[in-house]
């Protein structure tokens, strides 16, 4: 019964994923980027403290996870509960590893157009409605870049960011589903980390149900 429940959950997730992909991607909308080798590119410099931020968050999470498991060992004798907790805590650890090992990408400006280069060194160029954004993500068609947060910075604030903000603001603000599908389609470390958290959480829940 547990195996059938897991299989049904996987089939449901795959079906929802394909449905969202059909809503986000429409045939004939995307097109290739024009060459940029002969243009002058104003790059946004990377944040020098990116590695420090990831290390700080990883240490904090590792200590918190160790403390949680230690408390459970003292409070319960259930091996199933400990296994479920370990599975649930593994997801964010995998997400941090993927974020640390993945390339951050690049963002630049070319003749008032936004240039984004993702973790696979694929680039795209666009302006206006070809730009999609939401909070810490910027996309041109199917090329997506994570711009970072205060805790996990990716790019360094500077003069380029003001011009960049004006160009991005002329784009289209999209919902969370669109961002996730585009990140997943590109194999972005953030999307892969989110999937790892989801898989580990579902595995932990199924482990508890087998108790």
PDB file of C-alpha atoms in Angstrom:
ATOM      1  CA  UNK A   1       0.000   0.000   0.000  1.00  0.00           C
ATOM      2  CA  UNK A   2       2.867   2.350   0.774  1.00  0.00           C
ATOM      3  CA  UNK A   3       4.475   1.658  -2.603  1.00  0.00           C
ATOM      4  CA  UNK A   4       1.162   2.226  -4.393  1.00  0.00           C
ATOM      5  CA  UNK A   5       0.637   5.487  -2.513  1.00  0.00           C
ATOM      6  CA  UNK A   6       4.121   6.658  -3.481  1.00  0.00           C
ATOM      7  CA  UNK A   7       3.502   5.697  -7.133  1.00  0.00           C
ATOM      8  CA  UNK A   8       0.177   7.548  -7.143  1.00  0.00           C
ATOM      9  CA  UNK A   9       1.872  10.641  -5.670  1.00  0.00           C
ATOM     10  CA  UNK A  10       4.595  10.542  -8.336  1.00  0.00           C
ATOM     11  CA  UNK A  11       2.030  10.193 -11.137  1.00  0.00           C
ATOM     12  CA  UNK A  12       0.026  13.101  -9.731  1.00  0.00           C
ATOM     13  CA  UNK A  13       3.127  15.326  -9.542  1.00  0.00           C
ATOM     14  CA  UNK A  14       4.190  14.430 -13.096  1.00  0.00           C
ATOM     15  CA  UNK A  15       0.695  15.183 -14.401  1.00  0.00           C
ATOM     16  CA  UNK A  16       0.597  18.561 -12.639  1.00  0.00           C
ATOM     17  CA  UNK A  17       4.066  19.363 -13.949  1.00  0.00           C
ATOM     18  CA  UNK A  18       3.070  18.701 -17.573  1.00  0.00           C
ATOM     19  CA  UNK A  19      -0.094  20.751 -17.119  1.00  0.00           C
ATOM     20  CA  UNK A  20       1.917  23.713 -15.818  1.00  0.00           C
ATOM     21  CA  UNK A  21       4.433  23.343 -18.661  1.00  0.00           C
ATOM     22  CA  UNK A  22       1.606  23.569 -21.197  1.00  0.00           C
ATOM     23  CA  UNK A  23       0.376  26.756 -19.522  1.00  0.00           C
ATOM     24  CA  UNK A  24       3.822  28.390 -19.451  1.00  0.00           C
ATOM     25  CA  UNK A  25       5.293  27.318 -22.797  1.00  0.00           C
ATOM     26  CA  UNK A  26       3.408  27.984 -26.006  1.00  0.00           C
ATOM     27  CA  UNK A  27       4.644  26.825 -29.460  1.00  0.00           C
ATOM     28  CA  UNK A  28       6.331  29.498 -31.551  1.00  0.00           C
ATOM     29  CA  UNK A  29       6.777  32.061 -28.774  1.00  0.00           C
ATOM     30  CA  UNK A  30      10.461  31.495 -27.961  1.00  0.00           C
ATOM     31  CA  UNK A  31      13.222  32.489 -30.365  1.00  0.00           C
ATOM     32  CA  UNK A  32      17.003  32.419 -30.347  1.00  0.00           C
ATOM     33  CA  UNK A  33      19.215  35.245 -29.143  1.00  0.00           C
ATOM     34  CA  UNK A  34      21.145  37.485 -31.480  1.00  0.00           C
ATOM     35  CA  UNK A  35      24.976  37.446 -31.317  1.00  0.00           C
ATOM     36  CA  UNK A  36      26.514  39.789 -28.733  1.00  0.00           C
ATOM     37  CA  UNK A  37      30.230  39.333 -29.447  1.00  0.00           C
ATOM     38  CA  UNK A  38      30.558  42.681 -31.205  1.00  0.00           C
ATOM     39  CA  UNK A  39      28.599  44.665 -28.604  1.00  0.00           C
ATOM     40  CA  UNK A  40      29.849  46.413 -25.492  1.00  0.00           C
ATOM     41  CA  UNK A  41      28.418  44.652 -22.438  1.00  0.00           C
ATOM     42  CA  UNK A  42      27.989  46.310 -19.047  1.00  0.00           C
ATOM     43  CA  UNK A  43      28.150  43.379 -16.614  1.00  0.00           C
ATOM     44  CA  UNK A  44      26.804  43.436 -13.073  1.00  0.00           C
ATOM     45  CA  UNK A  45      29.775  42.353 -10.900  1.00  0.00           C
ATOM     46  CA  UNK A  46      29.344  39.204  -8.776  1.00  0.00           C
ATOM     47  CA  UNK A  47      29.050  39.538  -5.007  1.00  0.00           C
ATOM     48  CA  UNK A  48      32.410  38.703  -3.382  1.00  0.00           C
ATOM     49  CA  UNK A  49      30.636  37.485  -0.231  1.00  0.00           C
ATOM     50  CA  UNK A  50      28.567  34.802  -2.032  1.00  0.00           C
ATOM     51  CA  UNK A  51      30.745  31.932  -0.792  1.00  0.00           C
ATOM     52  CA  UNK A  52      30.777  33.390   2.722  1.00  0.00           C
ATOM     53  CA  UNK A  53      26.991  33.645   2.776  1.00  0.00           C
ATOM     54  CA  UNK A  54      26.538  30.046   1.631  1.00  0.00           C
ATOM     55  CA  UNK A  55      29.081  28.841   4.210  1.00  0.00           C
ATOM     56  CA  UNK A  56      27.336  30.776   6.994  1.00  0.00           C
ATOM     57  CA  UNK A  57      23.908  29.396   6.098  1.00  0.00           C
ATOM     58  CA  UNK A  58      25.287  25.849   5.729  1.00  0.00           C
ATOM     59  CA  UNK A  59      26.946  25.942   9.146  1.00  0.00           C
ATOM     60  CA  UNK A  60      23.804  27.335  10.783  1.00  0.00           C
ATOM     61  CA  UNK A  61      21.612  24.703   9.146  1.00  0.00           C
ATOM     62  CA  UNK A  62      24.049  21.891   9.991  1.00  0.00           C
ATOM     63  CA  UNK A  63      24.078  22.889  13.664  1.00  0.00           C
ATOM     64  CA  UNK A  64      20.289  23.174  13.715  1.00  0.00           C
ATOM     65  CA  UNK A  65      19.824  19.782  12.042  1.00  0.00           C
ATOM     66  CA  UNK A  66      22.318  18.135  14.417  1.00  0.00           C
ATOM     67  CA  UNK A  67      20.551  19.683  17.416  1.00  0.00           C
ATOM     68  CA  UNK A  68      17.164  18.471  16.135  1.00  0.00           C
ATOM     69  CA  UNK A  69      18.372  14.911  15.623  1.00  0.00           C
ATOM     70  CA  UNK A  70      20.125  14.951  18.990  1.00  0.00           C
ATOM     71  CA  UNK A  71      16.953  16.051  20.740  1.00  0.00           C
ATOM     72  CA  UNK A  72      14.930  13.340  18.998  1.00  0.00           C
ATOM     73  CA  UNK A  73      17.471  10.693  20.031  1.00  0.00           C
ATOM     74  CA  UNK A  74      17.085  11.761  23.665  1.00  0.00           C
ATOM     75  CA  UNK A  75      13.292  12.047  23.564  1.00  0.00           C
ATOM     76  CA  UNK A  76      12.282   8.977  21.567  1.00  0.00           C
ATOM     77  CA  UNK A  77      13.335   5.406  20.925  1.00  0.00           C
ATOM     78  CA  UNK A  78      11.518   5.158  17.595  1.00  0.00           C
ATOM     79  CA  UNK A  79      13.947   4.390  14.777  1.00  0.00           C
ATOM     80  CA  UNK A  80      11.229   5.103  12.220  1.00  0.00           C
ATOM     81  CA  UNK A  81      10.740   8.622  13.597  1.00  0.00           C
ATOM     82  CA  UNK A  82      14.492   9.241  13.523  1.00  0.00           C
ATOM     83  CA  UNK A  83      14.682   7.984   9.939  1.00  0.00           C
ATOM     84  CA  UNK A  84      11.803  10.244   8.888  1.00  0.00           C
ATOM     85  CA  UNK A  85      13.421  13.255  10.553  1.00  0.00           C
ATOM     86  CA  UNK A  86      16.756  12.489   8.885  1.00  0.00           C
ATOM     87  CA  UNK A  87      15.038  12.238   5.501  1.00  0.00           C
ATOM     88  CA  UNK A  88      13.226  15.548   5.984  1.00  0.00           C
ATOM     89  CA  UNK A  89      16.435  17.315   7.039  1.00  0.00           C
ATOM     90  CA  UNK A  90      18.375  15.900   4.095  1.00  0.00           C
ATOM     91  CA  UNK A  91      16.369  17.880   1.524  1.00  0.00           C
ATOM     92  CA  UNK A  92      17.560  21.397   2.501  1.00  0.00           C
ATOM     93  CA  UNK A  93      21.118  20.065   2.861  1.00  0.00           C
ATOM     94  CA  UNK A  94      21.007  18.811  -0.744  1.00  0.00           C
ATOM     95  CA  UNK A  95      19.522  22.142  -1.855  1.00  0.00           C
ATOM     96  CA  UNK A  96      22.387  24.071  -0.224  1.00  0.00           C
ATOM     97  CA  UNK A  97      24.941  21.771  -1.845  1.00  0.00           C
ATOM     98  CA  UNK A  98      23.380  22.214  -5.291  1.00  0.00           C
ATOM     99  CA  UNK A  99      23.266  25.989  -4.834  1.00  0.00           C
ATOM    100  CA  UNK A 100      26.909  26.066  -3.736  1.00  0.00           C
ATOM    101  CA  UNK A 101      28.188  23.811  -6.532  1.00  0.00           C
ATOM    102  CA  UNK A 102      26.135  25.455  -9.295  1.00  0.00           C
ATOM    103  CA  UNK A 103      27.284  28.469 -11.282  1.00  0.00           C
ATOM    104  CA  UNK A 104      25.546  31.718 -10.320  1.00  0.00           C
ATOM    105  CA  UNK A 105      25.135  32.991 -13.887  1.00  0.00           C
ATOM    106  CA  UNK A 106      25.629  36.547 -15.144  1.00  0.00           C
ATOM    107  CA  UNK A 107      23.517  39.621 -15.872  1.00  0.00           C
ATOM    108  CA  UNK A 108      24.460  42.499 -18.162  1.00  0.00           C
ATOM    109  CA  UNK A 109      23.089  45.338 -20.261  1.00  0.00           C
ATOM    110  CA  UNK A 110      23.598  45.592 -24.036  1.00  0.00           C
ATOM    111  CA  UNK A 111      22.170  48.648 -25.828  1.00  0.00           C
ATOM    112  CA  UNK A 112      19.353  49.066 -23.305  1.00  0.00           C
ATOM    113  CA  UNK A 113      18.579  45.343 -23.528  1.00  0.00           C
ATOM    114  CA  UNK A 114      18.862  42.804 -20.742  1.00  0.00           C
ATOM    115  CA  UNK A 115      21.443  40.038 -21.180  1.00  0.00           C
ATOM    116  CA  UNK A 116      21.125  36.996 -18.918  1.00  0.00           C
ATOM    117  CA  UNK A 117      23.538  34.064 -18.812  1.00  0.00           C
ATOM    118  CA  UNK A 118      22.408  31.043 -16.805  1.00  0.00           C
ATOM    119  CA  UNK A 119      24.342  28.347 -14.903  1.00  0.00           C
ATOM    120  CA  UNK A 120      24.888  26.386 -18.147  1.00  0.00           C
ATOM    121  CA  UNK A 121      26.405  29.447 -19.901  1.00  0.00           C
ATOM    122  CA  UNK A 122      23.317  29.721 -22.126  1.00  0.00           C
ATOM    123  CA  UNK A 123      22.403  33.339 -22.792  1.00  0.00           C
ATOM    124  CA  UNK A 124      19.472  35.336 -24.044  1.00  0.00           C
ATOM    125  CA  UNK A 125      18.864  38.960 -24.879  1.00  0.00           C
ATOM    126  CA  UNK A 126      15.634  40.885 -24.695  1.00  0.00           C
ATOM    127  CA  UNK A 127      13.648  43.853 -23.492  1.00  0.00           C
ATOM    128  CA  UNK A 128      10.079  44.772 -22.657  1.00  0.00           C
ATOM    129  CA  UNK A 129       7.626  41.845 -22.699  1.00  0.00           C
ATOM    130  CA  UNK A 130      10.389  39.305 -23.413  1.00  0.00           C
ATOM    131  CA  UNK A 131      11.623  39.853 -19.841  1.00  0.00           C
ATOM    132  CA  UNK A 132       9.956  37.988 -16.973  1.00  0.00           C
ATOM    133  CA  UNK A 133      10.693  38.638 -13.339  1.00  0.00           C
ATOM    134  CA  UNK A 134       9.552  37.901  -9.819  1.00  0.00           C
ATOM    135  CA  UNK A 135      11.372  38.944  -6.662  1.00  0.00           C
ATOM    136  CA  UNK A 136      14.812  37.296  -6.870  1.00  0.00           C
ATOM    137  CA  UNK A 137      14.518  35.809 -10.376  1.00  0.00           C
ATOM    138  CA  UNK A 138      14.986  37.355 -13.817  1.00  0.00           C
ATOM    139  CA  UNK A 139      14.257  35.505 -17.063  1.00  0.00           C
ATOM    140  CA  UNK A 140      14.401  36.142 -20.785  1.00  0.00           C
ATOM    141  CA  UNK A 141      12.286  33.461 -22.456  1.00  0.00           C
ATOM    142  CA  UNK A 142      13.685  30.167 -21.088  1.00  0.00           C
ATOM    143  CA  UNK A 143      16.979  31.500 -19.653  1.00  0.00           C
ATOM    144  CA  UNK A 144      16.666  32.212 -15.924  1.00  0.00           C
ATOM    145  CA  UNK A 145      19.029  33.761 -13.366  1.00  0.00           C
ATOM    146  CA  UNK A 146      18.719  33.902  -9.582  1.00  0.00           C
ATOM    147  CA  UNK A 147      19.684  37.418  -8.450  1.00  0.00           C
ATOM    148  CA  UNK A 148      20.255  36.509  -4.800  1.00  0.00           C
ATOM    149  CA  UNK A 149      18.956  37.652  -1.425  1.00  0.00           C
ATOM    150  CA  UNK A 150      20.386  39.547   1.528  1.00  0.00           C
ATOM    151  CA  UNK A 151      21.425  36.253   3.152  1.00  0.00           C
ATOM    152  CA  UNK A 152      22.612  34.588  -0.069  1.00  0.00           C
ATOM    153  CA  UNK A 153      23.914  37.403  -2.313  1.00  0.00           C
ATOM    154  CA  UNK A 154      24.806  36.724  -5.939  1.00  0.00           C
ATOM    155  CA  UNK A 155      25.468  40.138  -7.487  1.00  0.00           C
ATOM    156  CA  UNK A 156      27.140  43.241  -6.070  1.00  0.00           C
ATOM    157  CA  UNK A 157      25.020  46.425  -5.904  1.00  0.00           C
ATOM    158  CA  UNK A 158      26.403  49.249  -8.018  1.00  0.00           C
ATOM    159  CA  UNK A 159      25.672  51.737 -10.821  1.00  0.00           C
ATOM    160  CA  UNK A 160      24.734  48.907 -13.180  1.00  0.00           C
ATOM    161  CA  UNK A 161      21.930  47.722 -10.906  1.00  0.00           C
ATOM    162  CA  UNK A 162      20.000  51.000 -11.274  1.00  0.00           C
ATOM    163  CA  UNK A 163      19.938  50.741 -15.063  1.00  0.00           C
ATOM    164  CA  UNK A 164      19.170  47.041 -14.756  1.00  0.00           C
ATOM    165  CA  UNK A 165      16.203  47.714 -12.465  1.00  0.00           C
ATOM    166  CA  UNK A 166      14.661  50.094 -15.016  1.00  0.00           C
ATOM    167  CA  UNK A 167      15.008  47.550 -17.829  1.00  0.00           C
ATOM    168  CA  UNK A 168      13.569  44.709 -15.730  1.00  0.00           C
ATOM    169  CA  UNK A 169      10.660  46.875 -14.535  1.00  0.00           C
ATOM    170  CA  UNK A 170       9.542  47.204 -18.171  1.00  0.00           C
ATOM    171  CA  UNK A 171       9.104  43.431 -18.317  1.00  0.00           C
ATOM    172  CA  UNK A 172       6.279  41.200 -17.112  1.00  0.00           C
ATOM    173  CA  UNK A 173       5.876  40.141 -13.497  1.00  0.00           C
ATOM    174  CA  UNK A 174       4.903  36.467 -13.433  1.00  0.00           C
ATOM    175  CA  UNK A 175       3.522  34.131 -10.776  1.00  0.00           C
ATOM    176  CA  UNK A 176       5.416  31.516  -8.744  1.00  0.00           C
ATOM    177  CA  UNK A 177       4.292  28.625 -10.961  1.00  0.00           C
ATOM    178  CA  UNK A 178       5.792  30.233 -14.061  1.00  0.00           C
ATOM    179  CA  UNK A 179       9.078  30.890 -12.270  1.00  0.00           C
ATOM    180  CA  UNK A 180       9.295  27.306 -10.996  1.00  0.00           C
ATOM    181  CA  UNK A 181       8.510  25.769 -14.405  1.00  0.00           C
ATOM    182  CA  UNK A 182      11.101  27.934 -16.170  1.00  0.00           C
ATOM    183  CA  UNK A 183      13.717  27.130 -13.522  1.00  0.00           C
ATOM    184  CA  UNK A 184      12.898  23.434 -13.713  1.00  0.00           C
ATOM    185  CA  UNK A 185      12.978  23.461 -17.516  1.00  0.00           C
ATOM    186  CA  UNK A 186      16.469  24.981 -17.397  1.00  0.00           C
ATOM    187  CA  UNK A 187      17.665  22.588 -14.674  1.00  0.00           C
ATOM    188  CA  UNK A 188      18.468  25.492 -12.370  1.00  0.00           C
ATOM    189  CA  UNK A 189      20.060  24.539  -9.000  1.00  0.00           C
ATOM    190  CA  UNK A 190      17.294  26.383  -7.131  1.00  0.00           C
ATOM    191  CA  UNK A 191      14.580  24.288  -8.807  1.00  0.00           C
ATOM    192  CA  UNK A 192      16.552  21.078  -8.321  1.00  0.00           C
ATOM    193  CA  UNK A 193      17.013  21.960  -4.665  1.00  0.00           C
ATOM    194  CA  UNK A 194      13.291  22.595  -4.277  1.00  0.00           C
ATOM    195  CA  UNK A 195      12.560  19.198  -5.837  1.00  0.00           C
ATOM    196  CA  UNK A 196      15.045  17.562  -3.458  1.00  0.00           C
ATOM    197  CA  UNK A 197      13.242  19.138  -0.492  1.00  0.00           C
ATOM    198  CA  UNK A 198       9.876  17.972  -1.834  1.00  0.00           C
ATOM    199  CA  UNK A 199      11.059  14.398  -2.449  1.00  0.00           C
ATOM    200  CA  UNK A 200      12.693  14.142   0.991  1.00  0.00           C
ATOM    201  CA  UNK A 201       9.611  15.578   2.724  1.00  0.00           C
ATOM    202  CA  UNK A 202       7.261  13.155   0.938  1.00  0.00           C
ATOM    203  CA  UNK A 203       9.620  10.262   1.743  1.00  0.00           C
ATOM    204  CA  UNK A 204       9.615  11.287   5.403  1.00  0.00           C
ATOM    205  CA  UNK A 205       5.792  11.461   5.421  1.00  0.00           C
ATOM    206  CA  UNK A 206       5.490   8.023   3.820  1.00  0.00           C
ATOM    207  CA  UNK A 207       7.967   6.653   6.371  1.00  0.00           C
ATOM    208  CA  UNK A 208       5.799   7.975   9.205  1.00  0.00           C
ATOM    209  CA  UNK A 209       2.673   6.490   7.613  1.00  0.00           C
ATOM    210  CA  UNK A 210       4.368   3.110   7.671  1.00  0.00           C
ATOM    211  CA  UNK A 211       4.797   3.419  11.443  1.00  0.00           C
TER     212      UNK A 211
END
